[in-house]
């Protein structure tokens, strides 16, 4: 986290090795991905939670206390 910019970086590495009669085969692959997300001004950067489960990254970013207090309900009138 740098100011209001949240960066996420992930690496994936896969190595495969096979040996059989007359040959030895080694294969490797590597990948890197990075994303940067701009957080809204009312985000509570002290209360960001991240969870990685079954290959899925879940981020939770709440609103700051000031933003929660500024929220209000607006009545909808029907004709």
Short mmCIF file of N, CA, C and O in Angstrom, two decimals:
data_model
loop_
_atom_site.label_atom_id
_atom_site.label_comp_id
_atom_site.label_asym_id
_atom_site.label_seq_id
_atom_site.Cartn_x
_atom_site.Cartn_y
_atom_site.Cartn_z
N UNK A 1 0.86 -1.17 0.00
CA UNK A 1 0.00 0.00 0.00
C UNK A 1 0.90 1.22 0.00
O UNK A 1 1.77 1.37 0.85
N UNK A 2 0.68 2.09 -0.97
CA UNK A 2 1.44 3.33 -1.08
C UNK A 2 0.44 4.46 -1.24
O UNK A 2 -0.11 4.66 -2.33
N UNK A 3 0.15 5.15 -0.16
CA UNK A 3 -0.88 6.18 -0.20
C UNK A 3 -2.23 5.53 -0.40
O UNK A 3 -2.66 4.71 0.40
N UNK A 4 -2.91 5.86 -1.48
CA UNK A 4 -4.21 5.27 -1.80
C UNK A 4 -4.09 4.23 -2.92
O UNK A 4 -5.09 3.80 -3.47
N UNK A 5 -2.87 3.82 -3.27
CA UNK A 5 -2.65 2.83 -4.32
C UNK A 5 -2.28 1.49 -3.69
O UNK A 5 -1.29 1.38 -2.98
N UNK A 6 -3.09 0.48 -3.96
CA UNK A 6 -2.86 -0.86 -3.44
C UNK A 6 -2.33 -1.73 -4.57
O UNK A 6 -2.98 -1.88 -5.61
N UNK A 7 -1.13 -2.27 -4.41
CA UNK A 7 -0.51 -3.12 -5.43
C UNK A 7 -0.55 -4.57 -4.98
O UNK A 7 -0.28 -4.89 -3.83
N UNK A 8 -0.90 -5.44 -5.93
CA UNK A 8 -0.97 -6.88 -5.68
C UNK A 8 -0.04 -7.54 -6.69
O UNK A 8 -0.13 -7.29 -7.88
N UNK A 9 0.85 -8.40 -6.19
CA UNK A 9 1.79 -9.08 -7.06
C UNK A 9 1.74 -10.58 -6.75
O UNK A 9 1.67 -10.98 -5.59
N UNK A 10 1.75 -11.39 -7.80
CA UNK A 10 1.71 -12.85 -7.63
C UNK A 10 2.72 -13.50 -8.56
O UNK A 10 2.96 -13.03 -9.67
N UNK A 11 3.31 -14.58 -8.07
CA UNK A 11 4.24 -15.38 -8.86
C UNK A 11 3.72 -16.80 -8.95
O UNK A 11 3.13 -17.31 -8.01
N UNK A 12 3.96 -17.41 -10.10
CA UNK A 12 3.58 -18.80 -10.28
C UNK A 12 4.77 -19.52 -10.90
O UNK A 12 5.31 -19.07 -11.92
N UNK A 13 5.17 -20.61 -10.29
CA UNK A 13 6.30 -21.38 -10.78
C UNK A 13 5.88 -22.84 -10.88
O UNK A 13 5.22 -23.37 -9.99
N UNK A 14 6.24 -23.46 -11.98
CA UNK A 14 5.92 -24.88 -12.19
C UNK A 14 7.16 -25.58 -12.74
O UNK A 14 7.74 -25.14 -13.74
N UNK A 15 7.58 -26.63 -12.08
CA UNK A 15 8.70 -27.43 -12.52
C UNK A 15 8.23 -28.86 -12.74
O UNK A 15 7.50 -29.41 -11.92
N UNK A 16 8.67 -29.45 -13.84
CA UNK A 16 8.31 -30.83 -14.17
C UNK A 16 9.56 -31.55 -14.64
O UNK A 16 10.31 -31.04 -15.47
N UNK A 17 9.78 -32.72 -14.10
CA UNK A 17 10.97 -33.50 -14.48
C UNK A 17 10.54 -34.94 -14.73
O UNK A 17 9.82 -35.53 -13.93
N UNK A 18 11.00 -35.47 -15.85
CA UNK A 18 10.69 -36.86 -16.19
C UNK A 18 11.96 -37.58 -16.61
O UNK A 18 12.81 -37.01 -17.28
N UNK A 19 12.05 -38.81 -16.20
CA UNK A 19 13.16 -39.66 -16.61
C UNK A 19 12.59 -40.96 -17.11
O UNK A 19 11.69 -41.53 -16.51
N UNK A 20 13.12 -41.40 -18.24
CA UNK A 20 12.69 -42.68 -18.79
C UNK A 20 13.90 -43.31 -19.47
O UNK A 20 15.00 -42.76 -19.45
N UNK A 21 13.67 -44.38 -20.09
CA UNK A 21 14.73 -45.09 -20.76
C UNK A 21 15.35 -44.22 -21.86
O UNK A 21 14.70 -43.86 -22.84
N UNK A 22 16.58 -43.81 -21.69
CA UNK A 22 17.28 -43.09 -22.74
C UNK A 22 17.09 -41.58 -22.75
O UNK A 22 17.68 -40.90 -23.59
N UNK A 23 16.26 -41.01 -21.87
CA UNK A 23 16.13 -39.55 -21.88
C UNK A 23 15.83 -39.01 -20.49
O UNK A 23 15.33 -39.70 -19.61
N UNK A 24 16.18 -37.75 -20.32
CA UNK A 24 15.91 -37.00 -19.09
C UNK A 24 15.33 -35.66 -19.52
O UNK A 24 15.95 -34.91 -20.26
N UNK A 25 14.13 -35.33 -19.08
CA UNK A 25 13.43 -34.14 -19.54
C UNK A 25 13.09 -33.26 -18.34
O UNK A 25 12.49 -33.72 -17.36
N UNK A 26 13.46 -31.98 -18.42
CA UNK A 26 13.16 -31.00 -17.36
C UNK A 26 12.46 -29.82 -18.02
O UNK A 26 12.95 -29.27 -19.00
N UNK A 27 11.31 -29.44 -17.48
CA UNK A 27 10.55 -28.31 -18.00
C UNK A 27 10.21 -27.39 -16.84
O UNK A 27 9.76 -27.83 -15.79
N UNK A 28 10.42 -26.09 -17.04
CA UNK A 28 10.11 -25.09 -16.02
C UNK A 28 9.32 -23.96 -16.66
O UNK A 28 9.59 -23.58 -17.80
N UNK A 29 8.38 -23.43 -15.91
CA UNK A 29 7.67 -22.23 -16.36
C UNK A 29 7.52 -21.30 -15.17
O UNK A 29 7.44 -21.73 -14.02
N UNK A 30 7.47 -20.02 -15.47
CA UNK A 30 7.42 -19.02 -14.43
C UNK A 30 6.57 -17.86 -14.93
O UNK A 30 6.67 -17.48 -16.10
N UNK A 31 5.74 -17.33 -14.08
CA UNK A 31 4.91 -16.19 -14.47
C UNK A 31 4.78 -15.20 -13.33
O UNK A 31 4.79 -15.57 -12.16
N UNK A 32 4.69 -13.94 -13.67
CA UNK A 32 4.55 -12.87 -12.69
C UNK A 32 3.45 -11.94 -13.18
O UNK A 32 3.41 -11.57 -14.35
N UNK A 33 2.54 -11.59 -12.28
CA UNK A 33 1.48 -10.65 -12.61
C UNK A 33 1.40 -9.62 -11.49
O UNK A 33 1.64 -9.93 -10.32
N UNK A 34 1.12 -8.38 -11.85
CA UNK A 34 0.99 -7.31 -10.86
C UNK A 34 -0.13 -6.38 -11.27
O UNK A 34 -0.28 -6.05 -12.45
N UNK A 35 -0.94 -5.99 -10.30
CA UNK A 35 -2.03 -5.04 -10.52
C UNK A 35 -1.95 -3.96 -9.45
O UNK A 35 -1.64 -4.25 -8.30
N UNK A 36 -2.27 -2.75 -9.83
CA UNK A 36 -2.35 -1.64 -8.87
C UNK A 36 -3.75 -1.08 -8.94
O UNK A 36 -4.26 -0.77 -10.03
N UNK A 37 -4.37 -0.96 -7.79
CA UNK A 37 -5.75 -0.50 -7.67
C UNK A 37 -5.75 0.81 -6.89
O UNK A 37 -5.17 0.88 -5.80
N UNK A 38 -6.39 1.82 -7.43
CA UNK A 38 -6.54 3.09 -6.71
C UNK A 38 -7.73 2.97 -5.76
O UNK A 38 -8.84 2.70 -6.20
N UNK A 39 -7.48 3.19 -4.49
CA UNK A 39 -8.54 3.12 -3.49
C UNK A 39 -9.25 4.47 -3.40
O UNK A 39 -8.62 5.52 -3.61
N UNK A 40 -10.53 4.47 -3.09
CA UNK A 40 -11.24 5.75 -2.93
C UNK A 40 -10.71 6.50 -1.71
O UNK A 40 -10.11 5.92 -0.81
N UNK A 41 -10.94 7.80 -1.70
CA UNK A 41 -10.43 8.63 -0.59
C UNK A 41 -11.00 8.24 0.76
O UNK A 41 -10.36 8.45 1.79
N UNK A 42 -12.21 7.66 0.79
CA UNK A 42 -12.83 7.31 2.07
C UNK A 42 -12.49 5.89 2.53
O UNK A 42 -13.07 5.39 3.49
N UNK A 43 -11.53 5.23 1.89
CA UNK A 43 -11.14 3.87 2.30
C UNK A 43 -10.34 3.92 3.59
O UNK A 43 -9.52 4.81 3.81
N UNK A 44 -10.59 2.96 4.46
CA UNK A 44 -9.85 2.83 5.72
C UNK A 44 -8.62 1.97 5.45
O UNK A 44 -8.68 0.74 5.50
N UNK A 45 -7.50 2.60 5.15
CA UNK A 45 -6.29 1.86 4.77
C UNK A 45 -5.66 1.10 5.93
O UNK A 45 -4.83 0.23 5.70
N UNK A 46 -6.07 1.39 7.14
CA UNK A 46 -5.54 0.65 8.31
C UNK A 46 -6.29 -0.65 8.53
O UNK A 46 -5.85 -1.49 9.31
N UNK A 47 -7.41 -0.83 7.88
CA UNK A 47 -8.24 -2.02 8.11
C UNK A 47 -8.45 -2.82 6.82
O UNK A 47 -9.54 -3.27 6.54
N UNK A 48 -7.39 -3.00 6.05
CA UNK A 48 -7.46 -3.82 4.84
C UNK A 48 -7.10 -5.25 5.23
O UNK A 48 -6.11 -5.49 5.91
N UNK A 49 -7.93 -6.20 4.81
CA UNK A 49 -7.69 -7.60 5.12
C UNK A 49 -7.60 -8.37 3.81
O UNK A 49 -8.35 -8.12 2.88
N UNK A 50 -6.65 -9.32 3.75
CA UNK A 50 -6.48 -10.16 2.57
C UNK A 50 -6.53 -11.62 2.98
O UNK A 50 -6.01 -12.00 4.04
N UNK A 51 -7.18 -12.43 2.14
CA UNK A 51 -7.29 -13.86 2.42
C UNK A 51 -7.12 -14.62 1.10
O UNK A 51 -7.71 -14.26 0.08
N UNK A 52 -6.31 -15.66 1.12
CA UNK A 52 -6.06 -16.48 -0.05
C UNK A 52 -6.53 -17.90 0.25
O UNK A 52 -6.05 -18.53 1.18
N UNK A 53 -7.50 -18.38 -0.52
CA UNK A 53 -8.06 -19.71 -0.28
C UNK A 53 -8.46 -20.33 -1.62
O UNK A 53 -9.15 -19.69 -2.41
N UNK A 54 -8.03 -21.55 -1.84
CA UNK A 54 -8.37 -22.29 -3.06
C UNK A 54 -8.06 -21.51 -4.34
O UNK A 54 -8.83 -21.51 -5.29
N UNK A 55 -6.93 -20.81 -4.34
CA UNK A 55 -6.51 -20.08 -5.53
C UNK A 55 -7.19 -18.75 -5.75
O UNK A 55 -7.00 -18.12 -6.78
N UNK A 56 -7.97 -18.28 -4.76
CA UNK A 56 -8.69 -17.01 -4.90
C UNK A 56 -8.22 -16.05 -3.80
O UNK A 56 -8.20 -16.40 -2.63
N UNK A 57 -7.83 -14.86 -4.21
CA UNK A 57 -7.44 -13.81 -3.27
C UNK A 57 -8.63 -12.91 -3.02
O UNK A 57 -9.23 -12.38 -3.97
N UNK A 58 -9.00 -12.75 -1.76
CA UNK A 58 -10.13 -11.88 -1.40
C UNK A 58 -9.60 -10.74 -0.54
O UNK A 58 -8.96 -10.96 0.48
N UNK A 59 -9.87 -9.52 -0.99
CA UNK A 59 -9.48 -8.32 -0.26
C UNK A 59 -10.72 -7.64 0.30
O UNK A 59 -11.72 -7.51 -0.41
N UNK A 60 -10.63 -7.19 1.53
CA UNK A 60 -11.72 -6.45 2.15
C UNK A 60 -11.18 -5.08 2.56
O UNK A 60 -10.21 -5.00 3.30
N UNK A 61 -11.83 -4.04 2.05
CA UNK A 61 -11.44 -2.67 2.39
C UNK A 61 -12.70 -1.97 2.88
O UNK A 61 -13.67 -1.85 2.15
N UNK A 62 -12.67 -1.52 4.12
CA UNK A 62 -13.83 -0.83 4.68
C UNK A 62 -13.74 0.68 4.47
O UNK A 62 -12.73 1.20 4.01
N UNK A 63 -14.82 1.34 4.82
CA UNK A 63 -14.85 2.80 4.76
C UNK A 63 -14.32 3.36 6.07
O UNK A 63 -14.46 2.74 7.13
N UNK A 64 -13.76 4.54 6.01
CA UNK A 64 -13.29 5.20 7.22
C UNK A 64 -14.48 5.61 8.08
O UNK A 64 -15.61 5.70 7.61
N UNK A 65 -14.23 5.85 9.36
CA UNK A 65 -15.29 6.22 10.28
C UNK A 65 -15.98 7.51 9.84
O UNK A 65 -17.20 7.65 9.96
N UNK A 66 -15.21 8.46 9.31
CA UNK A 66 -15.78 9.72 8.85
C UNK A 66 -16.75 9.49 7.69
O UNK A 66 -17.80 10.11 7.60
N UNK A 67 -16.39 8.59 6.80
CA UNK A 67 -17.24 8.30 5.64
C UNK A 67 -18.53 7.60 6.07
O UNK A 67 -19.60 7.85 5.52
N UNK A 68 -18.43 6.73 7.08
CA UNK A 68 -19.63 6.05 7.57
C UNK A 68 -20.60 7.03 8.20
O UNK A 68 -21.81 6.92 8.05
N UNK A 69 -20.08 8.02 8.92
CA UNK A 69 -20.93 9.01 9.56
C UNK A 69 -21.58 9.93 8.53
O UNK A 69 -22.68 10.43 8.73
N UNK A 70 -20.90 10.17 7.40
CA UNK A 70 -21.42 11.07 6.38
C UNK A 70 -22.50 10.40 5.52
O UNK A 70 -23.23 11.08 4.81
N UNK A 71 -22.62 9.08 5.62
CA UNK A 71 -23.64 8.38 4.83
C UNK A 71 -25.03 8.73 5.34
O UNK A 71 -25.24 8.94 6.53
N UNK A 72 -25.98 8.79 4.43
CA UNK A 72 -27.36 9.09 4.84
C UNK A 72 -28.32 8.38 3.89
O UNK A 72 -27.97 8.02 2.78
N UNK A 73 -29.52 8.18 4.34
CA UNK A 73 -30.56 7.54 3.54
C UNK A 73 -31.35 8.62 2.83
O UNK A 73 -31.61 9.70 3.38
N UNK A 74 -31.75 8.31 1.61
CA UNK A 74 -32.55 9.24 0.81
C UNK A 74 -33.88 8.55 0.54
O UNK A 74 -33.92 7.44 0.02
N UNK A 75 -34.96 9.22 0.91
CA UNK A 75 -36.32 8.67 0.68
C UNK A 75 -36.67 8.74 -0.80
O UNK A 75 -36.36 9.72 -1.48
N UNK A 76 -37.32 7.70 -1.28
CA UNK A 76 -37.77 7.65 -2.67
C UNK A 76 -39.28 7.80 -2.67
O UNK A 76 -39.99 7.05 -2.01
N UNK A 77 -39.76 8.79 -3.42
CA UNK A 77 -41.19 9.04 -3.50
C UNK A 77 -41.75 8.41 -4.76
O UNK A 77 -41.11 8.48 -5.82
N UNK A 78 -42.90 7.82 -4.64
CA UNK A 78 -43.57 7.25 -5.81
C UNK A 78 -44.76 8.13 -6.16
O UNK A 78 -45.43 8.66 -5.28
N UNK A 79 -45.07 8.25 -7.42
CA UNK A 79 -46.20 9.07 -7.84
C UNK A 79 -47.48 8.37 -7.58
O UNK A 79 -47.68 7.24 -7.54
#
